[in-house]
Coordinates of C-alpha atoms in Angstrom, one line a residue:
X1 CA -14.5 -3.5 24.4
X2 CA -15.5 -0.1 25.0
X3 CA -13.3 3.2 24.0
X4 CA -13.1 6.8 24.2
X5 CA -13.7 8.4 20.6
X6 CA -14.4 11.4 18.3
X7 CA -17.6 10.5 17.4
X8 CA -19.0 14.1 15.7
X9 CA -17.3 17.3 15.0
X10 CA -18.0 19.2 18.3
X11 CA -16.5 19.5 21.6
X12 CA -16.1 16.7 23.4
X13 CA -16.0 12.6 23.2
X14 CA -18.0 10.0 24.2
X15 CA -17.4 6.4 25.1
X16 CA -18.1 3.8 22.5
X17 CA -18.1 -0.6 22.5
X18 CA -16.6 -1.6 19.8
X19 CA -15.2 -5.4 18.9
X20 CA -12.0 -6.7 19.7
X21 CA -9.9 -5.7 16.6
X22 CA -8.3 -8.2 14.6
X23 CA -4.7 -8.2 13.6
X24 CA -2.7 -9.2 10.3
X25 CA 0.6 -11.3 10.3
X26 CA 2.5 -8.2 10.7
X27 CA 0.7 -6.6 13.7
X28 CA 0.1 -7.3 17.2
X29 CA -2.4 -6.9 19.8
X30 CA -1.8 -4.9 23.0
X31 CA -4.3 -5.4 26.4
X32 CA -3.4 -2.2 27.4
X33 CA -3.1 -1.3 31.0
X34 CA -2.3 2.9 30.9
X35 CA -2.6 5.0 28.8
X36 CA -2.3 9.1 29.6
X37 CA -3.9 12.6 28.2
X38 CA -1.8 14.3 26.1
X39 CA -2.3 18.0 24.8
X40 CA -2.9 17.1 21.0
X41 CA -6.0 15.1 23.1
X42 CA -6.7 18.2 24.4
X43 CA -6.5 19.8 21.3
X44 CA -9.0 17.0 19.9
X45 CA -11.5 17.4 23.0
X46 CA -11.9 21.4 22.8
X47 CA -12.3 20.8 18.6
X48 CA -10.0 23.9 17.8
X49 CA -8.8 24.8 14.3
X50 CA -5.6 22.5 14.8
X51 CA -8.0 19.6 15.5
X52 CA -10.4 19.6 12.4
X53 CA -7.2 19.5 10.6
X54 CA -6.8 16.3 11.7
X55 CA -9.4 14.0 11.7
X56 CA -10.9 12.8 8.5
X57 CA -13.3 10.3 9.9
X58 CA -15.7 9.6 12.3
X59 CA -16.1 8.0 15.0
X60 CA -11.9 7.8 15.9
X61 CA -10.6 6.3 18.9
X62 CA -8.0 8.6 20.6
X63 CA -4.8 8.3 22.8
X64 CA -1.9 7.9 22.4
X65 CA 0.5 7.5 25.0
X66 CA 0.0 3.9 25.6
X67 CA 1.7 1.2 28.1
X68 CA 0.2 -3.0 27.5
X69 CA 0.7 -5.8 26.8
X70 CA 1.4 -8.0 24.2
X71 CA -1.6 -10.5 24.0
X72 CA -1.6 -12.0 20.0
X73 CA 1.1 -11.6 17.4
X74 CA 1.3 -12.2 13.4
X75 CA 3.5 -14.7 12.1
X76 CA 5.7 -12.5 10.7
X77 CA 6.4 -10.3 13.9
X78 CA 9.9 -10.4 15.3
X79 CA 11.3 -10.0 18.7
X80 CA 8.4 -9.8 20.8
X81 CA 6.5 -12.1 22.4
X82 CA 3.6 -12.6 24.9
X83 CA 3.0 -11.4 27.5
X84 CA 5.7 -8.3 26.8
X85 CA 5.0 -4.9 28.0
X86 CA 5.3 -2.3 25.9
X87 CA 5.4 1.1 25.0
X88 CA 4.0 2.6 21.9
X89 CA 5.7 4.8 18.8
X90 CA 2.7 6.5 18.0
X91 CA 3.8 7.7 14.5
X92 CA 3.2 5.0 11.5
X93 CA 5.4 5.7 8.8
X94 CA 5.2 4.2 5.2
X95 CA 8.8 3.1 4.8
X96 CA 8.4 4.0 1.1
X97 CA 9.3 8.2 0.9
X98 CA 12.1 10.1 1.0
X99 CA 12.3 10.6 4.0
X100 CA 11.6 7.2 5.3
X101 CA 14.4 6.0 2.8
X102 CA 16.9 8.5 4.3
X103 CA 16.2 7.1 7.7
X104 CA 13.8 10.2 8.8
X105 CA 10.8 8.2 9.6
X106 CA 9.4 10.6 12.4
X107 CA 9.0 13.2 9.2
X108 CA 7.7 10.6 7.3
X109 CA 5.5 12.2 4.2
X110 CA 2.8 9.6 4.1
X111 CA 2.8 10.4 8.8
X112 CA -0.2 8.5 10.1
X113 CA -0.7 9.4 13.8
X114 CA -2.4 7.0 16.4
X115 CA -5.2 8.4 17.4
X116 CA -5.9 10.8 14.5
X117 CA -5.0 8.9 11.3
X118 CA -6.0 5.6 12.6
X119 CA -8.1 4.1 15.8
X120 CA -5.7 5.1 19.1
X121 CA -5.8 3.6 22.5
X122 CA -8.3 4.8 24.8
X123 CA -9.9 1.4 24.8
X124 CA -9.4 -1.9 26.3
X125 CA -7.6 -3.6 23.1
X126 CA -5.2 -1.4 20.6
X127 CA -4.1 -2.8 17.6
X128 CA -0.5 -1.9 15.9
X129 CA 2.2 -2.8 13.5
X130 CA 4.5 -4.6 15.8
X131 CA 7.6 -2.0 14.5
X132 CA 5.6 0.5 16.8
X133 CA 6.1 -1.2 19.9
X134 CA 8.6 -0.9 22.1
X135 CA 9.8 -3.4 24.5
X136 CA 10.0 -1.9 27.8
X137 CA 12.7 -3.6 30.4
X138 CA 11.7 -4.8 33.4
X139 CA 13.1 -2.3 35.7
X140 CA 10.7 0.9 34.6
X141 CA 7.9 0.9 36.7
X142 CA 4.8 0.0 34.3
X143 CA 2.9 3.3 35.0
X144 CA 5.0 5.5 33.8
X145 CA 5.3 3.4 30.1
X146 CA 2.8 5.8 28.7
X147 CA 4.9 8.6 29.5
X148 CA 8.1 7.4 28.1
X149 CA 6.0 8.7 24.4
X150 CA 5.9 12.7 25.2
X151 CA 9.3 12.4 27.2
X152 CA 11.1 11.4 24.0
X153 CA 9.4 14.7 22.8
X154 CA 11.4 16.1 25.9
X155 CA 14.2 14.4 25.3
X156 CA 14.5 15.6 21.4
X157 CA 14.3 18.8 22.7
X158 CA 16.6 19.3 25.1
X159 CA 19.0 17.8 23.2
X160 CA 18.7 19.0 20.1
X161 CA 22.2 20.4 20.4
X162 CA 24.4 20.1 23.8
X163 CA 22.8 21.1 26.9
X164 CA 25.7 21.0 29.2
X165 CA 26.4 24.2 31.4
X166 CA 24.0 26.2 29.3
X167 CA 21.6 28.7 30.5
X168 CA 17.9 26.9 29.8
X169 CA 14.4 29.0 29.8
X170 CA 11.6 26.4 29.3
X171 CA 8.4 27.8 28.6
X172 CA 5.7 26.0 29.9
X173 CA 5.3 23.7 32.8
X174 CA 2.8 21.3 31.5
X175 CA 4.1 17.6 31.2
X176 CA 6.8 17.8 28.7
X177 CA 8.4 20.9 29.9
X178 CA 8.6 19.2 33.7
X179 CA 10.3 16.3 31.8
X180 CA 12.3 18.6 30.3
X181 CA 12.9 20.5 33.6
X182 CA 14.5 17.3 34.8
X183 CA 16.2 16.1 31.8
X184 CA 18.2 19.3 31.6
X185 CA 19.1 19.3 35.2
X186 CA 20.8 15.6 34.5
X187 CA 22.4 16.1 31.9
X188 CA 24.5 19.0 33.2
X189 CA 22.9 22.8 32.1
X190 CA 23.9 25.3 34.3
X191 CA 21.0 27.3 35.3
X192 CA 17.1 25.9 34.5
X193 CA 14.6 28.5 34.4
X194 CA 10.8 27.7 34.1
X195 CA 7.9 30.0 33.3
X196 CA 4.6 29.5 33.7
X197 CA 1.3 31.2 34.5
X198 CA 0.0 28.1 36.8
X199 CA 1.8 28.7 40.3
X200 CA 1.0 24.8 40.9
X201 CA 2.7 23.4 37.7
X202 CA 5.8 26.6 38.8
X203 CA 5.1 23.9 42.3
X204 CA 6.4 20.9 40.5
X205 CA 8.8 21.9 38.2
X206 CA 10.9 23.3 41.4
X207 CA 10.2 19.4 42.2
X208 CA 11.9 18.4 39.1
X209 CA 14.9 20.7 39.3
X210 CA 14.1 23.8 38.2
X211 CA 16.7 26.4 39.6
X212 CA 14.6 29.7 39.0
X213 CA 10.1 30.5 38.5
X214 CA 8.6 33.1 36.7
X215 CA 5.3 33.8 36.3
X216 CA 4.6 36.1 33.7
X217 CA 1.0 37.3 35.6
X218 CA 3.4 38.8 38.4
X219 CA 7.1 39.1 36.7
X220 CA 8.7 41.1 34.4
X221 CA 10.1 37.9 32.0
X222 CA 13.0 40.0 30.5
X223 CA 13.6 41.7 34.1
X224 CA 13.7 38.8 35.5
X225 CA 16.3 36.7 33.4
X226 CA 18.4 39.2 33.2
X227 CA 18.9 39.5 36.8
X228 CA 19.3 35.5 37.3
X229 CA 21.3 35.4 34.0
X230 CA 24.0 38.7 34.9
X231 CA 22.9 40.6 32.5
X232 CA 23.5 38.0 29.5
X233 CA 20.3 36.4 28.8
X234 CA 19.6 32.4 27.9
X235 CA 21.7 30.5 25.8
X236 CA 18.4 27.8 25.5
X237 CA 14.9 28.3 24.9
X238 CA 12.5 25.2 25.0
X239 CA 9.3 26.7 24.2
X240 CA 6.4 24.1 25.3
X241 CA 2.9 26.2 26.3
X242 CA 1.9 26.9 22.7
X243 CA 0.7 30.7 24.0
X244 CA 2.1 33.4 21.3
X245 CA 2.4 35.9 23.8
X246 CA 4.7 33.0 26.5
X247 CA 6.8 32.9 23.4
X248 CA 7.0 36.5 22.4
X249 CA 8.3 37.4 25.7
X250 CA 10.6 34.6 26.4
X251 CA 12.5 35.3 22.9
X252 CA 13.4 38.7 24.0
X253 CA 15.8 36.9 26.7
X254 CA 17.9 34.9 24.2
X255 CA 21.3 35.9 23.3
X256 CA 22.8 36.0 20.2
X257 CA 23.9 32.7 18.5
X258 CA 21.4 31.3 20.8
X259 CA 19.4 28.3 20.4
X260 CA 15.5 27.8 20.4
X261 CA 13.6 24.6 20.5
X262 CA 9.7 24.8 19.4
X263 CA 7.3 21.9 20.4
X264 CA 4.0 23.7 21.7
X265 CA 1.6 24.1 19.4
X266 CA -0.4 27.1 18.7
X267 CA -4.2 27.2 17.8
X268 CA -4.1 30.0 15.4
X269 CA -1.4 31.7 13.1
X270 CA 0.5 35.0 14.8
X271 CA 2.7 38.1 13.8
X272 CA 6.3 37.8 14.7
X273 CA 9.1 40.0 14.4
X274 CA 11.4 37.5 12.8
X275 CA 13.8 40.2 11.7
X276 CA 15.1 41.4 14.8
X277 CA 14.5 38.7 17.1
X278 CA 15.8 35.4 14.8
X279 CA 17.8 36.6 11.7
X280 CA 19.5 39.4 13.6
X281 CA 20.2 37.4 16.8
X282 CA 21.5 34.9 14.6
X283 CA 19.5 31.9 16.0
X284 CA 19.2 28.2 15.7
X285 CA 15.5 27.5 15.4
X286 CA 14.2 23.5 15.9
X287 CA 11.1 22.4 15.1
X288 CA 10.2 19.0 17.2
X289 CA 7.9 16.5 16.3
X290 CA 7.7 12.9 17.9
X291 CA 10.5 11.4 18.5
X292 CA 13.4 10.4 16.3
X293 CA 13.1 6.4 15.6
X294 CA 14.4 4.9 17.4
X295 CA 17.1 6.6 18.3
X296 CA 15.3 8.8 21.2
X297 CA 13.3 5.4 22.3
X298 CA 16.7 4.1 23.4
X299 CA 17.6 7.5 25.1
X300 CA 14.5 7.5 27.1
X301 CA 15.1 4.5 28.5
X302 CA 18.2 4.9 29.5
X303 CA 16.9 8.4 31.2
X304 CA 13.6 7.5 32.7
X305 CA 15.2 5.8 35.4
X306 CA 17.1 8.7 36.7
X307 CA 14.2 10.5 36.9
X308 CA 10.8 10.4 39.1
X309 CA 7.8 11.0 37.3
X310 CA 5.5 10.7 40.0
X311 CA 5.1 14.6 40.8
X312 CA 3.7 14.9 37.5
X313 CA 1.2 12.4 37.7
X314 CA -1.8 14.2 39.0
X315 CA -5.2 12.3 38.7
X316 CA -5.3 8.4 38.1
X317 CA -8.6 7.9 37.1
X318 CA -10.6 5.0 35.1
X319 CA -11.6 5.4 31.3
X320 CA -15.3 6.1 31.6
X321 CA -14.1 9.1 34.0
X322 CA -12.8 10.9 30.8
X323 CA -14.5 13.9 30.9
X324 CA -13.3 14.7 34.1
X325 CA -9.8 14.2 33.4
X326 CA -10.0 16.9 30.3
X327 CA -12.2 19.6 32.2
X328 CA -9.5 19.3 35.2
X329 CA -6.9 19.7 32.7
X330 CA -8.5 22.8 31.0
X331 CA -9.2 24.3 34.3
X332 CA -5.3 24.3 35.6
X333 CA -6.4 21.5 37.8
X334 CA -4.8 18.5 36.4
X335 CA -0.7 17.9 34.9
X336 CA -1.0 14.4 33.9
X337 CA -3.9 12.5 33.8
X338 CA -2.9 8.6 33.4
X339 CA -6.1 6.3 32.9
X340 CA -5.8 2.7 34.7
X341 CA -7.7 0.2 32.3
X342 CA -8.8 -3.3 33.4

């Protein structure tokens, strides 16, 4: 089979054969069919600080947003059979910590991430514990499997606490904050704001319900909030773009007692005024990793339905066209790259 990999710690990946992987009675084996670019990938691509955090070994298939099907199973798996498509939970936890005890497993101590911690599924053939798949009904359309992964990071979130008729700034109009966009808009907040920088990605998040744009090149953020807001501010930041200075100026538009939600990730460490701005303002601050399992799994399903990805889903492209996909990405050309694999 051949894959996309981290084969040296540089820039870039490179496409690799490898064999067919085999599986143990307690794993299956996926053909998959999609898989997508995700911004950790992107992370992984441009080797930044966060990225040679994270691999330990060389080469490493990546990807991780992953739609197949089920080809081979162990003897021991349960409810799946072949021929099922899936989608993937891309976080393998040990079942034996704390927090996997407690019922936490998307904090799990012993987290191994697909993709990073083991081989991921930029290839023709991924192999998994069969507790990581998800069996995906009939009615979701089969492209937008992969995607179901970084909309449960959408899902978790927006609803982290109650949404409903609560003034929403999302910051950042890359995949998951579109998602986002939409998932507020159906489950009842009152007014969705969405900043970004990109005047495309501004494009498609009117697409997927955004109520108010701001781009932070041409608008004055706090102006500009307070005007849609009355003179009150948001009641909701989801903060998605990773960029320090996105986040410093959204935070100034929060009221007090608000609530902030904090998935980007940043590529270096930055000063923040947390006196005046979080312990002052008396804020609710959530830090959102994965998905809860499998709580949000179920959630997302029931949601994806309601809502059309296909605005998001800018280039369809074939695997050995990676390096096109990333570069358009990087450049502001690309949302959602989704790789069709024969």
């Amino acid at each position: 089979m051949i894959a996309i990999a981290k084969t040296k710690p540089e820039k870039g990946f490179e496409i690799i054969k490898k064999d067919v992987p085999k599986i143990n009675d307690d794993e299956i084996l996926i053909e998959v069919k999609f898989a997508s670019i995700c911004g950790s990938d992107v992370h992984a691509y441009v080797w930044d600080e966060w990225a040679k955090e994270e691999f330990n070994e060389f080469p490493r298939i990546i990807g991780h947003e992953i739609g197949g099907i089920v080809v081979e199973k162990g003897k021991n798996v349960k409810n799946l059979e072949i021929g099922d498509f899936v989608a993937i939970e891309s976080h393998f936890w040990c079942n034996e910590c704390y927090n996997c005890k407690v019922g936490n497993f998307h904090v799990c101590k012993n987290m191994k991430i697909l993709g990073f911690g083991v081989d991921g599924g930029f290839a023709n053939y991924l192999r998994i514990p069969y507790r990581n798949a998800i069996k995906v009904p009939n009615n979701i359309k089969k492209e937008f499997v992969p995607l179901m992964e970084p909309m449960g990071n959408a899902v978790d979130s927006v609803l982290a606490e109650d949404i409903s008729s609560k003034n929403v700034l999302i910051v950042g109009c890359g995949p998951i904050g579109l998602m986002a966009t939409a998932i507020c808009k159906i489950c009842g907040a009152n007014k969705v704001i969405t900043m970004d920088i990109n005047e495309n990605r501004l494009h498609i998040s009117k697409i997927m319900g955004s109520d108010y744009l701001i781009n932070p090149n041409k608008d004055n953020v706090y102006e500009k909030v307070m005007e849609i807001t009355d003179n009150t501010g948001v009641d909701v930041i989801l903060e998605f773009s990773g960029s320090s200075e996105g986040f410093k100026s959204a935070i100034k538009t929060i009221v007090e007692g608000g609530r902030v939600s904090l998935l980007g990730l940043y590529s270096k460490p930055f000063e923040f005024d947390f006196n005046n701005y979080f312990i002052m303002k008396n804020l609710r601050i959530y830090g959102i990793i994965g998905r809860k399992i499998y709580s949000t799994w179920f959630k997302t399903i029931n949601l994806i339905n309601k809502i059309d990805l296909t605005p998001i889903i800018s280039h369809r492209i074939k695997l050995e066209d990676f390096e096109k996909g990333f570069e358009d990405i990087l450049n502001g050309r690309a949302i959602k790259v989704l790789f069709e694999i024969s």
